[in-house]
Short mmCIF file of C-alpha atoms in Angstrom, two decimals:
data_model
loop_
_atom_site.label_atom_id
_atom_site.label_comp_id
_atom_site.label_asym_id
_atom_site.label_seq_id
_atom_site.Cartn_x
_atom_site.Cartn_y
_atom_site.Cartn_z
CA MET A 245 -27.53 38.83 -6.04
CA LEU A 246 -25.26 38.34 -2.98
CA GLY A 247 -26.50 34.76 -2.47
CA ARG A 248 -25.51 33.85 -5.99
CA ILE A 249 -22.18 35.22 -5.53
CA GLY A 250 -21.84 33.06 -2.24
CA ILE A 251 -22.67 29.95 -4.32
CA ALA A 252 -20.48 30.78 -7.23
CA ARG A 253 -17.43 31.11 -4.73
CA ARG A 254 -18.27 27.82 -2.78
CA SER A 255 -18.35 25.91 -6.17
CA ALA A 256 -15.19 27.47 -7.48
CA TYR A 257 -12.43 25.23 -7.77
CA ARG A 258 -9.43 25.88 -5.19
CA PHE A 259 -6.12 25.82 -7.05
CA TYR A 260 -4.01 25.87 -4.06
CA HIS A 261 -4.51 24.44 -0.51
CA SER A 262 -2.74 22.61 2.01
CA VAL A 263 -3.45 18.99 2.64
CA ASP A 264 -2.67 16.60 5.16
CA HIS A 265 -0.41 13.88 3.07
CA THR A 266 -0.65 10.95 5.27
CA VAL A 267 0.49 7.41 4.23
CA SER A 268 -2.97 5.52 3.33
CA ARG A 269 -4.14 2.42 4.74
CA LYS A 270 -1.58 1.89 7.49
CA SER A 271 -2.87 -1.84 8.32
CA SER A 272 -2.59 -2.86 4.66
CA ILE A 273 -0.38 -5.74 4.09
CA ASP A 274 2.15 -3.88 1.74
CA HIS A 275 2.43 -1.15 4.24
CA VAL A 276 3.26 -3.62 6.99
CA ILE A 277 5.91 -5.23 4.79
CA LEU A 278 7.57 -2.27 4.06
CA ASP A 279 7.32 -0.92 7.48
CA LYS A 280 9.13 -3.97 8.51
CA ALA A 281 11.79 -3.73 5.55
CA LEU A 282 12.70 -0.47 6.91
CA THR A 283 14.22 -1.95 9.91
CA TYR A 284 16.56 -3.71 7.51
CA ILE A 285 17.98 -0.96 5.87
CA PRO A 286 20.96 -0.51 8.32
CA ARG A 287 21.68 -4.18 7.30
CA PHE A 288 21.26 -4.38 3.41
CA GLY A 289 21.09 -0.58 2.63
CA PHE A 290 18.25 0.63 0.37
CA HIS A 291 17.98 -2.80 -1.35
CA GLU A 292 14.75 -4.97 -2.36
CA GLN A 293 16.55 -7.48 0.08
CA CYS A 294 14.96 -5.60 2.94
CA ILE A 295 11.58 -6.44 1.48
CA THR A 296 12.57 -10.14 0.77
CA GLN A 297 13.78 -10.41 4.36
CA ALA A 298 10.58 -8.64 5.66
CA ILE A 299 8.26 -11.18 3.86
CA ARG A 300 10.27 -14.12 4.88
CA ASP A 301 10.01 -12.82 8.62
CA MET A 302 6.34 -12.81 8.16
CA SER A 303 6.58 -16.46 6.85
CA TYR A 304 4.88 -15.80 3.66
CA PRO A 305 5.93 -17.02 0.32
CA ASP A 306 8.51 -14.88 -1.93
CA SER A 307 5.58 -14.42 -4.32
CA LEU A 308 4.08 -11.92 -2.04
CA SER A 309 6.41 -9.41 -3.42
CA GLY A 310 4.48 -9.18 -6.26
CA VAL A 311 2.22 -6.85 -4.16
CA PHE A 312 4.16 -3.95 -5.12
CA SER A 313 3.47 -2.18 -8.26
CA SER A 314 6.91 -0.98 -9.10
CA GLY A 315 7.65 -4.55 -10.08
CA ASN A 316 11.40 -4.66 -11.03
CA ASN A 317 12.36 -1.62 -9.18
CA LYS A 318 11.76 -2.51 -5.62
CA ASP A 319 14.84 -0.79 -4.26
CA PHE A 320 12.91 2.58 -5.15
CA GLU A 321 9.96 1.32 -3.16
CA VAL A 322 11.92 1.09 -0.12
CA VAL A 323 13.31 4.58 -0.57
CA LEU A 324 9.94 5.99 -1.09
CA HIS A 325 8.68 4.29 1.79
CA TRP A 326 11.40 5.48 3.92
CA LEU A 327 10.67 9.12 2.90
CA LYS A 328 7.08 8.70 3.57
CA PHE A 329 7.65 7.05 6.84
CA ASN A 330 9.93 9.89 8.29
CA ARG A 331 7.50 12.56 6.86
CA ASN A 332 4.92 11.00 9.06
CA LYS A 333 7.33 10.64 11.86
CA LEU A 334 7.85 14.28 11.55
CA HIS A 335 4.09 15.03 12.17
CA GLY A 336 3.99 12.57 14.93
CA ASP A 337 6.95 14.53 16.90
CA ILE A 338 5.33 17.85 16.80
CA LEU A 339 1.98 16.54 17.67
CA ASP A 340 3.81 15.89 21.06
CA PRO A 341 2.72 18.94 23.30
CA THR A 342 5.97 18.80 25.27
CA ASP A 343 8.13 18.97 22.24
CA GLN A 344 10.44 22.21 22.19
CA PHE A 345 8.91 23.13 18.82
CA HIS A 346 5.94 24.64 20.46
CA ALA A 347 8.15 27.20 22.17
CA ILE A 348 9.51 28.59 18.76
CA LYS A 349 7.53 31.45 17.67
CA ASN A 350 8.84 32.65 14.48
CA GLU A 351 8.03 30.91 11.50
CA TYR A 352 11.64 30.63 9.93
CA ASP A 353 13.20 29.36 13.12
CA ARG A 354 10.35 26.73 13.01
CA VAL A 355 11.36 25.79 9.62
CA THR A 356 15.12 25.44 10.81
CA TYR A 357 13.94 23.24 13.80
CA LEU A 358 11.81 21.18 11.35
CA ILE A 359 14.44 20.75 8.69
CA ASN A 360 16.93 19.75 11.29
CA LYS A 361 14.79 17.47 12.86
CA ARG A 362 13.89 15.46 9.63
CA LEU A 363 17.75 15.34 8.87
CA GLU A 364 18.45 13.68 12.26
CA SER A 365 16.25 10.68 10.86
CA ASN A 366 19.01 10.23 8.35
CA ILE A 367 21.90 9.77 10.78
CA ALA A 368 21.15 5.88 11.37
CA ILE A 369 21.28 5.13 7.89
CA LYS A 370 23.88 7.82 6.76
CA PRO A 371 26.26 5.21 5.15
CA TYR A 372 23.36 4.18 2.63
CA LEU A 373 22.06 7.72 2.18
CA HIS A 374 23.74 8.07 -1.05
CA GLN A 375 21.96 5.03 -2.54
CA ALA A 376 18.72 6.49 -1.68
CA LEU A 377 19.65 9.96 -3.42
CA ALA A 378 20.86 7.89 -6.26
CA GLN A 379 17.65 6.16 -6.74
CA LEU A 380 15.66 9.50 -6.31
CA VAL A 381 17.34 11.05 -9.47
CA VAL A 382 16.92 8.29 -11.76
CA PRO A 383 14.81 9.84 -14.50
CA TYR A 384 12.09 7.38 -14.37
CA ASN A 385 11.62 8.01 -10.74
CA ILE A 386 11.93 11.80 -10.65
CA PRO A 387 7.97 12.32 -10.91
CA SER A 388 7.60 10.35 -7.58
CA SER A 389 10.48 11.84 -5.91
CA LEU A 390 9.73 15.38 -6.78
CA GLU A 391 5.96 14.69 -5.37
CA GLU A 392 7.44 13.50 -2.18
CA LEU A 393 9.82 16.36 -1.70
CA HIS A 394 7.08 18.82 -2.41
CA GLN A 395 4.77 16.93 0.04
CA LEU A 396 7.95 17.33 2.67
CA SER A 397 8.29 20.92 1.92
CA ASP A 398 4.57 21.56 2.14
CA ASP A 399 4.26 19.79 5.60
CA ILE A 400 7.39 21.75 6.84
CA ALA A 401 5.59 25.25 5.58
CA PHE A 402 2.20 24.12 6.97
CA TYR A 403 3.61 23.29 10.43
CA ALA A 404 5.82 26.27 10.55
CA GLY A 405 2.59 28.40 10.25
CA ASP A 406 2.65 29.47 6.67
CA ASN A 407 -0.46 31.44 5.86
CA SER A 408 0.46 32.90 2.44
CA ASN A 409 -2.11 32.66 -0.17
CA ASP A 410 -0.63 34.32 -3.22
CA PHE A 411 2.20 33.29 -5.52
CA ALA A 412 4.47 33.40 -2.45
CA TRP A 413 2.85 30.13 -1.52
CA TYR A 414 4.70 28.55 -4.50
CA LEU A 415 7.97 30.50 -3.92
CA LYS A 416 8.29 29.45 -0.44
CA ARG A 417 7.84 25.66 -1.14
CA MET A 418 10.28 25.78 -3.93
CA GLY A 419 12.77 27.72 -1.61
CA LEU A 420 11.97 25.07 1.21
CA SER A 421 12.50 22.05 -1.29
CA THR A 422 15.90 23.65 -2.43
CA VAL A 423 17.07 24.22 1.17
CA TYR A 424 16.14 20.78 1.91
CA VAL A 425 17.91 19.04 -0.94
CA SER A 426 21.04 21.02 -0.41
CA SER A 427 21.35 20.38 3.17
CA GLU A 428 20.72 16.69 2.73
CA LEU A 429 23.55 16.70 -0.03
CA TYR A 430 25.78 18.81 2.54
CA MET A 431 25.10 16.23 5.10
CA LEU A 432 26.48 13.37 2.85
CA GLN A 433 29.88 14.99 3.29
CA ASP A 434 29.72 16.27 6.62
CA THR A 435 32.07 14.66 9.22
CA SER A 436 31.92 17.04 11.75
CA GLU A 437 30.86 15.88 15.32
CA ASN A 438 26.99 15.57 15.62
CA PHE A 439 26.58 17.06 12.28
CA ARG A 440 27.33 20.61 13.50
CA ASP A 441 28.23 21.88 10.16
CA THR A 442 25.12 20.69 8.66
CA LYS A 443 23.03 22.43 11.18
CA GLU A 444 25.01 25.68 10.65
CA PHE A 445 24.29 25.15 6.92
CA VAL A 446 20.50 24.81 7.34
CA LYS A 447 20.72 27.88 9.43
CA GLU A 448 22.38 29.99 6.79
CA LYS A 449 20.29 28.60 4.01
CA VAL A 450 16.85 29.40 5.82
CA ASP A 451 18.23 32.89 6.74
CA SER A 452 18.86 33.55 3.13
CA LEU A 453 15.40 32.23 2.49
CA ARG A 454 14.04 34.75 5.03
CA SER A 455 15.80 37.86 3.26
CA LEU A 456 14.68 36.51 0.01
CA GLY A 457 11.01 36.69 1.49
CA THR A 458 11.43 40.05 2.57
CA GLY A 459 12.93 41.10 -0.61
CA TYR A 460 10.04 39.63 -2.48
CA THR A 461 7.51 41.52 -0.12
CA ASN A 462 9.50 44.77 -0.94
CA ILE A 463 9.45 44.10 -4.68
CA GLU A 464 5.71 43.22 -4.60
CA GLN A 465 5.01 46.44 -2.71
CA TRP A 466 7.10 48.75 -5.10
CA ALA A 467 5.44 47.03 -8.10
CA ALA A 468 1.78 47.40 -6.82
CA PHE A 469 2.52 51.08 -5.60
CA ASN A 470 3.95 51.95 -8.99
CA GLY A 471 1.26 50.09 -10.88
CA ILE A 472 -1.31 52.05 -9.08
CA SER A 473 0.54 55.29 -9.65
CA LEU A 474 0.83 54.81 -13.25
CA ILE A 475 -2.88 54.06 -13.61
CA ASN A 476 -3.66 57.19 -11.79
CA LEU A 477 -1.18 59.20 -13.98
CA ILE A 478 -2.90 57.82 -17.32
CA LYS A 479 -6.39 58.70 -15.67
CA SER A 480 -5.36 62.24 -14.70
CA GLN A 481 -3.94 62.73 -18.25
CA LEU A 482 -7.03 61.47 -20.09
CA LEU A 483 -9.21 63.75 -17.81
CA ARG A 484 -7.40 66.84 -18.82
CA GLY A 485 -8.66 66.08 -22.56
CA MET B 54 -20.25 7.26 -35.00
CA ASN B 55 -22.27 6.55 -38.13
CA VAL B 56 -19.90 3.73 -39.16
CA ARG B 57 -20.32 2.11 -35.75
CA SER B 58 -23.90 2.65 -35.30
CA ILE B 59 -24.60 1.00 -38.82
CA SER B 60 -22.34 -1.87 -38.00
CA LEU B 61 -24.05 -2.39 -34.71
CA ALA B 62 -27.48 -2.31 -35.92
CA SER B 63 -26.70 -4.63 -38.79
CA ARG B 64 -25.06 -7.00 -36.15
CA ASN B 65 -28.23 -6.63 -34.04
CA VAL B 66 -30.37 -8.03 -36.69
CA TRP B 67 -27.82 -10.78 -37.13
CA LYS B 68 -27.74 -11.49 -33.30
CA ALA B 69 -31.47 -11.72 -33.06
CA ARG B 70 -31.62 -14.34 -35.54
CA ASN B 71 -28.93 -16.30 -33.59
CA ILE B 72 -30.51 -16.10 -30.31
CA ARG B 73 -33.51 -17.95 -31.58
CA PHE B 74 -31.00 -20.55 -32.80
CA TYR B 75 -29.27 -20.93 -29.71
CA SER B 76 -32.02 -20.81 -27.12
CA GLN B 77 -34.62 -23.56 -27.98
CA SER B 78 -35.95 -23.74 -24.49
CA ASN B 79 -36.39 -20.41 -22.53
CA ASN B 80 -36.38 -21.86 -19.03
CA LYS B 81 -32.58 -22.36 -19.03
CA GLU B 82 -29.98 -20.14 -17.70
CA THR B 83 -28.19 -18.02 -20.21
CA THR B 84 -24.84 -16.24 -20.63
CA HIS B 85 -23.31 -14.26 -23.28
CA PHE B 86 -20.86 -15.55 -26.02
CA GLY B 87 -19.84 -12.29 -27.65
CA PHE B 88 -22.94 -10.37 -28.35
CA LYS B 89 -25.11 -13.47 -28.53
CA THR B 90 -27.01 -15.03 -25.58
CA VAL B 91 -26.51 -18.78 -25.13
CA ASP B 92 -27.32 -21.51 -22.52
CA LYS B 93 -24.75 -21.53 -20.14
CA GLU B 94 -23.79 -25.25 -20.77
CA GLN B 95 -23.13 -24.21 -24.31
CA LYS B 96 -20.76 -21.58 -23.80
CA GLU B 97 -18.18 -23.80 -22.69
CA ASP B 98 -18.11 -25.79 -25.92
CA LEU B 99 -18.58 -22.78 -28.05
CA VAL B 100 -15.26 -21.29 -26.54
CA LYS B 101 -13.54 -24.48 -27.26
CA GLY B 102 -14.58 -24.27 -30.82
CA VAL B 103 -13.23 -20.86 -31.14
CA PHE B 104 -9.95 -21.75 -29.66
CA SER B 105 -9.59 -25.15 -31.37
CA SER B 106 -10.05 -23.43 -34.66
CA VAL B 107 -7.29 -20.63 -34.00
CA ALA B 108 -4.89 -22.87 -32.04
CA LEU B 109 -2.55 -22.99 -35.08
CA SER B 110 -2.39 -19.49 -36.43
CA TYR B 111 -2.78 -18.11 -32.59
CA ASP B 112 0.46 -16.30 -32.41
CA VAL B 113 0.45 -14.91 -36.00
CA MET B 114 -2.90 -13.38 -35.41
CA ASN B 115 -1.84 -11.83 -31.72
CA ASP B 116 1.06 -10.28 -33.62
CA ALA B 117 -0.99 -9.04 -36.39
CA MET B 118 -3.94 -7.76 -34.37
CA SER B 119 -2.08 -6.02 -31.79
CA MET B 120 0.98 -5.04 -34.10
CA GLY B 121 3.46 -6.77 -31.66
CA VAL B 122 2.29 -5.02 -28.55
CA HIS B 123 1.01 -8.06 -26.78
CA ARG B 124 4.81 -9.15 -26.54
CA LEU B 125 5.39 -6.03 -24.67
CA TRP B 126 2.26 -6.41 -22.33
CA LYS B 127 3.26 -9.97 -21.73
CA SER B 128 6.95 -8.92 -21.04
CA HIS B 129 5.88 -6.14 -18.64
CA PHE B 130 3.26 -8.53 -16.82
CA ILE B 131 6.15 -10.83 -15.91
CA ASN B 132 8.38 -8.15 -14.98
CA ARG B 133 5.69 -6.45 -12.72
CA LEU B 134 5.22 -9.93 -11.00
CA ASP B 135 8.64 -10.26 -10.44
CA ALA B 136 8.12 -13.73 -9.02
CA GLY B 137 10.61 -16.35 -8.18
CA MET B 138 12.33 -17.97 -5.37
CA ARG B 139 14.73 -15.58 -3.76
CA PRO B 140 18.39 -16.79 -2.98
CA GLY B 141 18.26 -18.26 0.35
CA SER B 142 14.66 -19.36 0.47
CA ASP B 143 14.21 -22.70 1.62
CA ARG B 144 10.97 -23.57 -0.44
CA PRO B 145 10.59 -23.24 -4.28
CA LEU B 146 7.48 -21.44 -5.63
CA ASP B 147 4.54 -23.33 -7.33
CA PHE B 148 3.20 -21.42 -10.30
CA LEU B 149 -0.10 -21.90 -12.05
CA ASP B 150 -0.86 -20.45 -15.45
CA VAL B 151 -4.34 -20.86 -16.25
CA ALA B 152 -5.48 -20.59 -19.93
CA GLY B 153 -1.98 -20.59 -20.69
CA GLY B 154 -2.37 -22.80 -23.89
CA THR B 155 0.85 -21.70 -25.66
CA GLY B 156 2.80 -21.46 -22.77
CA ASP B 157 4.44 -17.84 -23.46
CA ILE B 158 3.62 -16.68 -19.82
CA ALA B 159 4.72 -19.99 -18.16
CA PHE B 160 7.91 -20.02 -19.93
CA GLY B 161 8.45 -16.23 -19.53
CA LEU B 162 7.92 -16.58 -15.83
CA LEU B 163 10.43 -19.40 -15.53
CA ASP B 164 13.07 -17.40 -17.57
CA HIS B 165 12.50 -14.59 -15.36
CA ALA B 166 12.85 -16.34 -12.04
CA GLU B 167 16.03 -17.84 -13.24
CA ALA B 168 17.60 -14.81 -14.92
CA LYS B 169 16.84 -12.73 -11.94
CA PHE B 170 17.07 -15.06 -9.03
CA GLY B 171 18.97 -17.89 -10.08
CA ASP B 172 15.85 -19.86 -9.29
CA ILE B 173 15.87 -23.47 -11.09
CA ARG B 174 13.54 -25.29 -8.78
CA SER B 175 10.19 -23.61 -8.85
CA THR B 176 7.65 -25.75 -10.69
CA MET B 177 5.00 -24.61 -13.21
CA THR B 178 1.61 -25.97 -13.99
CA VAL B 179 0.16 -24.88 -17.21
CA ALA B 180 -3.67 -25.66 -17.33
CA ASP B 181 -6.24 -25.01 -20.26
CA ILE B 182 -9.66 -26.07 -20.76
CA ASN B 183 -8.72 -26.55 -24.45
CA ALA B 184 -6.77 -29.74 -25.31
CA ASP B 185 -5.88 -28.39 -28.89
CA MET B 186 -4.17 -25.15 -27.38
CA LEU B 187 -2.38 -27.30 -24.66
CA ARG B 188 -1.03 -29.44 -27.41
CA GLU B 189 0.41 -26.47 -29.18
CA GLY B 190 2.12 -25.72 -25.62
CA GLU B 191 3.26 -28.96 -25.40
CA VAL B 192 5.15 -28.66 -28.67
CA ARG B 193 6.55 -25.47 -27.94
CA TYR B 194 7.86 -26.94 -24.32
CA GLY B 195 9.73 -29.54 -26.42
CA LYS B 196 11.79 -26.71 -27.68
CA THR B 197 12.62 -25.20 -24.58
CA LYS B 198 15.43 -25.84 -22.15
CA TYR B 199 12.99 -26.81 -19.68
CA ALA B 200 12.19 -30.23 -21.69
CA LYS B 201 15.58 -31.34 -21.34
CA GLU B 202 15.99 -30.88 -17.44
CA PRO B 203 16.25 -34.25 -15.69
CA LYS B 204 13.63 -33.26 -13.32
CA GLN B 205 10.57 -32.32 -15.06
CA ARG B 206 9.34 -28.81 -13.47
CA VAL B 207 6.44 -28.14 -16.12
CA GLU B 208 3.40 -29.97 -16.06
CA PHE B 209 0.45 -29.55 -18.53
CA MET B 210 -3.19 -30.47 -17.76
CA VAL B 211 -6.62 -30.10 -19.19
CA GLN B 212 -8.65 -28.35 -16.48
CA ASN B 213 -11.62 -26.03 -16.39
CA GLY B 214 -10.63 -23.05 -14.70
CA GLU B 215 -13.98 -22.60 -12.88
CA ILE B 216 -13.42 -25.97 -11.09
CA MET B 217 -9.70 -27.04 -11.16
CA ASP B 218 -10.77 -30.34 -9.73
CA LYS B 219 -6.96 -31.57 -9.99
CA ILE B 220 -5.49 -28.79 -8.37
CA PRO B 221 -5.83 -29.20 -4.38
CA ASP B 222 -6.72 -26.21 -1.87
CA ASN B 223 -3.80 -23.85 -0.89
CA SER B 224 -1.27 -25.57 -3.09
CA LYS B 225 -0.10 -22.74 -5.37
CA ASP B 226 1.83 -19.32 -4.71
CA VAL B 227 1.45 -17.65 -8.07
CA TYR B 228 -1.73 -17.77 -10.19
CA THR B 229 -1.36 -16.17 -13.66
CA ILE B 230 -4.13 -15.82 -16.40
CA ALA B 231 -3.42 -13.98 -19.61
CA PHE B 232 -6.05 -12.88 -21.95
CA GLY B 233 -8.22 -16.04 -20.63
CA ILE B 234 -10.45 -15.14 -18.21
CA ARG B 235 -13.09 -13.16 -20.33
CA ASN B 236 -13.96 -16.68 -21.98
CA PHE B 237 -15.03 -17.99 -18.79
CA THR B 238 -18.71 -18.80 -18.53
CA ASN B 239 -18.91 -17.89 -14.95
CA ILE B 240 -15.88 -15.31 -14.32
CA GLN B 241 -16.73 -15.03 -10.41
CA ALA B 242 -16.50 -18.75 -10.07
CA GLY B 243 -13.21 -18.52 -11.77
CA LEU B 244 -11.88 -16.16 -9.20
CA ASN B 245 -13.27 -17.91 -6.32
CA THR B 246 -11.31 -21.16 -7.67
CA ALA B 247 -8.23 -18.77 -7.93
CA TYR B 248 -8.57 -17.79 -4.31
CA ARG B 249 -9.17 -21.60 -3.23
CA VAL B 250 -5.83 -22.99 -5.03
CA LEU B 251 -3.44 -20.04 -3.73
CA ARG B 252 -1.72 -20.49 -0.59
CA PRO B 253 -1.90 -17.60 2.08
CA GLY B 254 0.48 -14.97 0.74
CA GLY B 255 -0.02 -16.35 -2.75
CA ILE B 256 -0.81 -13.66 -5.82
CA PHE B 257 -3.42 -13.81 -8.26
CA ALA B 258 -2.54 -11.78 -11.62
CA CYS B 259 -4.39 -11.26 -14.61
CA LEU B 260 -3.58 -9.70 -17.96
CA GLU B 261 -6.83 -9.04 -19.83
CA PHE B 262 -8.46 -6.76 -22.44
CA SER B 263 -10.08 -3.81 -20.77
CA GLN B 264 -11.87 -0.53 -21.43
CA VAL B 265 -10.23 2.68 -22.90
CA GLU B 266 -11.06 5.43 -20.80
CA ASN B 267 -10.28 8.25 -23.09
CA PRO B 268 -13.67 8.76 -25.28
CA LEU B 269 -11.57 9.78 -28.34
CA VAL B 270 -8.98 6.91 -28.19
CA ASP B 271 -11.90 4.69 -27.64
CA TYR B 272 -13.73 5.48 -30.59
CA ILE B 273 -10.49 4.99 -32.64
CA TYR B 274 -10.06 1.74 -30.93
CA GLN B 275 -13.59 0.47 -31.44
CA ALA B 276 -13.54 1.27 -35.01
CA TYR B 277 -10.27 -0.65 -35.28
CA LEU B 278 -11.75 -3.58 -33.38
CA PHE B 279 -14.95 -4.01 -35.05
CA LEU B 280 -13.82 -3.17 -38.92
CA MET B 281 -10.52 -4.47 -39.08
CA LEU B 282 -10.23 -7.46 -36.77
CA PRO B 283 -12.97 -9.58 -38.15
CA MET B 284 -11.48 -8.94 -41.72
CA MET B 285 -7.75 -9.80 -40.51
CA GLY B 286 -9.22 -13.22 -39.11
CA GLN B 287 -10.56 -13.78 -42.50
CA LEU B 288 -7.54 -12.99 -44.33
CA ILE B 289 -4.83 -14.45 -42.09
CA ALA B 290 -6.66 -17.36 -40.25
CA ASN B 291 -9.69 -17.77 -42.84
CA ASP B 292 -11.96 -17.81 -39.60
CA ARG B 293 -13.99 -14.64 -39.51
CA ASP B 294 -16.54 -15.99 -36.86
CA SER B 295 -13.81 -16.64 -34.34
CA TYR B 296 -12.41 -13.39 -34.40
CA GLN B 297 -15.91 -11.75 -34.35
CA TYR B 298 -16.27 -13.60 -31.10
CA LEU B 299 -12.81 -12.40 -29.76
CA VAL B 300 -13.73 -8.99 -30.39
CA GLU B 301 -17.31 -9.03 -28.88
CA SER B 302 -15.91 -10.86 -25.97
CA ILE B 303 -13.44 -7.85 -25.23
CA ARG B 304 -16.53 -5.60 -25.34
CA LYS B 305 -18.48 -7.73 -22.86
CA PHE B 306 -15.76 -8.07 -20.35
CA PRO B 307 -16.20 -5.84 -17.23
CA LYS B 308 -14.67 -2.71 -16.93
CA GLN B 309 -11.55 -2.06 -14.73
CA GLU B 310 -13.50 -0.92 -11.42
CA GLU B 311 -16.00 -3.78 -11.85
CA PHE B 312 -13.54 -6.37 -12.22
CA LYS B 313 -11.39 -5.48 -9.33
CA GLY B 314 -14.71 -5.47 -7.36
CA MET B 315 -15.16 -8.89 -8.46
CA ILE B 316 -11.63 -9.79 -7.29
CA GLU B 317 -12.34 -8.29 -3.92
CA LYS B 318 -15.44 -10.26 -3.81
CA ALA B 319 -13.49 -13.43 -4.35
CA GLY B 320 -11.71 -12.67 -1.04
CA PHE B 321 -8.50 -11.15 -2.31
CA TYR B 322 -6.95 -8.09 -0.85
CA VAL B 323 -6.10 -5.65 -3.79
CA PRO B 324 -3.25 -3.44 -3.17
CA ASP B 325 -2.85 0.12 -4.38
CA GLN B 326 -5.18 1.22 -7.20
CA GLY B 327 -5.68 -2.60 -7.81
CA TYR B 328 -4.97 -2.43 -11.77
CA GLU B 329 -2.51 -0.99 -14.04
CA ASN B 330 -3.88 0.17 -17.67
CA LEU B 331 -1.56 -0.66 -20.44
CA THR B 332 -1.96 1.59 -23.67
CA PHE B 333 -4.69 3.72 -22.63
CA GLY B 334 -6.49 0.56 -20.91
CA VAL B 335 -6.77 -1.48 -24.18
CA ALA B 336 -5.40 -4.16 -21.74
CA ALA B 337 -5.04 -4.00 -18.04
CA ILE B 338 -3.26 -5.86 -15.24
CA HIS B 339 -5.10 -6.88 -12.16
CA ILE B 340 -3.36 -8.14 -8.87
CA GLY B 341 -4.89 -9.68 -5.85
CA VAL B 342 -3.30 -11.11 -2.96
CA LYS B 343 -4.63 -14.15 -0.76
CA LEU B 344 -3.75 -13.24 3.20
#
C-alpha cells in the first residue's frame, strides 16, 4: 500500500518548481553574434544595426542575419538578449564566494541587493533604456517580455532563498516582478547622484512587499483557524442531534 | 475515418496496377512518385511532366487550393529571411532561388531588399529543372522593373537542383526553395548541393508543405487534400492526375523533425527550434546556416 502511494507521488506532475533558466547553447553562432551585438548598444542603441555590425565584424555576409527567427523584428532580439545576458550575469556574480551577497542573511535584504545589482547593469546603457522598454510593451512582444520578467523574478526569489511551496510562490514572484518593473521605470527618470533615489525606491518597495508577506501569512492563519473552528462547531452541533 | 480509409483502399488497388506498369525490371533502384513506386531515373521526367502540364494555370490553382494563404506564407517567408545588402556593406549578396519557376519568391526577395535596405545591387539566379515553368517566370520577369535595369541582375537557368553543375562552390549567400524540394528524387542530394553552393555564413531557407501536428485538424486537412484537391484540379486546370500527384507528394514528404535532421546531415547548423510551422503545420519554414 505504502509502496503504491510512493510510486504515485513520484510520477505525479509537479505544477511548480524552480528551474535554472540559463541561456542555451552558448557556443552557437546566433548566441555569439548576439553577445557581440550587445557591445554595440552604447553606440547604436537597441537597434538591429548592432547585429549587422556584429556579423560584419566576424566577416560573414549580411545574409547571416536570417539565422534569427524574429525576422523583421531584430531590435527586439537585441533587447531580449540583453535581458538574458544580464540575468545570467547576476547568476555569475553571486556564484563568486567573495561577493558581499553571501553576508546578507535576510531573504528580503537579499532581494533588495539582487534588484539593485541587476539595475546597476542598466547604467551603462541608460540613454537607450527607454527604447528597450518601448520594445518590451509592444503587444506582439509581450509574451516573451513577460516570460523573461518572470524568469528574472524567479531567479531573484530563488537566490534570495525563497522556499514557499503554496500560493505564496506565485504571489512572491508577481510581487517581485512589480517591484522590478516599477524600479526600472523609476530609474529612467532618476537624475540623483549614483542613482541614490532609485536604491531608496527599491528598498521602500521591498519593505512593503515584506509587510504584504506578513499580512498574507496572518490572513492565511486567521482563515485556517476560523475554518477549522467552523467545522468543529458544525460537528458539535450535529453530534447533539 | 471511413471516407479516408475507403479512398485509400481504392487507391491502393489503383497503385498496385501502376507499380507493375512502371517497374518492368525489378533490379533497378526505385523511389516514390506520389504514392507510386517508380524507377529513380523516371521520377525526374514524371515530375517534369506534372509541372509542364500545370505551368500555365499554376498560380490560379495555388490560389484556389490554399484559398490565397500561400501568398501570406511566401510573404512571411521573405520577411522572416529579411535578406539584403545592409547599408554600408561593401559586397552585394548573391541569391539563388531553386525551383523558383514562376519567380514570385525571387522578385519578392529583391523587392524586400530594396524596400528595406535600399539594396539595388544584389543579384538573383532563378534555377528550375523545368524549362516550361522557367519560361513562365521569364515572361513575368519581363513585366517587372528589374527587366528595365541597365545592368541585368536576374538570371534564369535550367538546372537540376541535385547537381547544379553550372553553379560553382561557395558562390551564393542565400539559397531559397519554396514548394520545390519535395519533388526532388533524392532530397538529401539536393541539400548537400545547397551546402556546396553556399558561402560560409550563407543561409539555406526552405518553405515546404509539412505535417499537421494536431490530429483533429490533420483529419480535416487530409480529407480536404484527398477529396477536394484532385477534383479542383480537374475542374480548374482539367488535369486530375497532376494534382493527385501533388497531394500524394505532400503526404510523402518527411515530417518537420525528420527534415530538420536531413538539413543537419548535409552539414548545416540549424538555429533555435529549426523550423517554424505555418497554419498548424500545413507548411513549414526550415532554416540552415553554413558556417
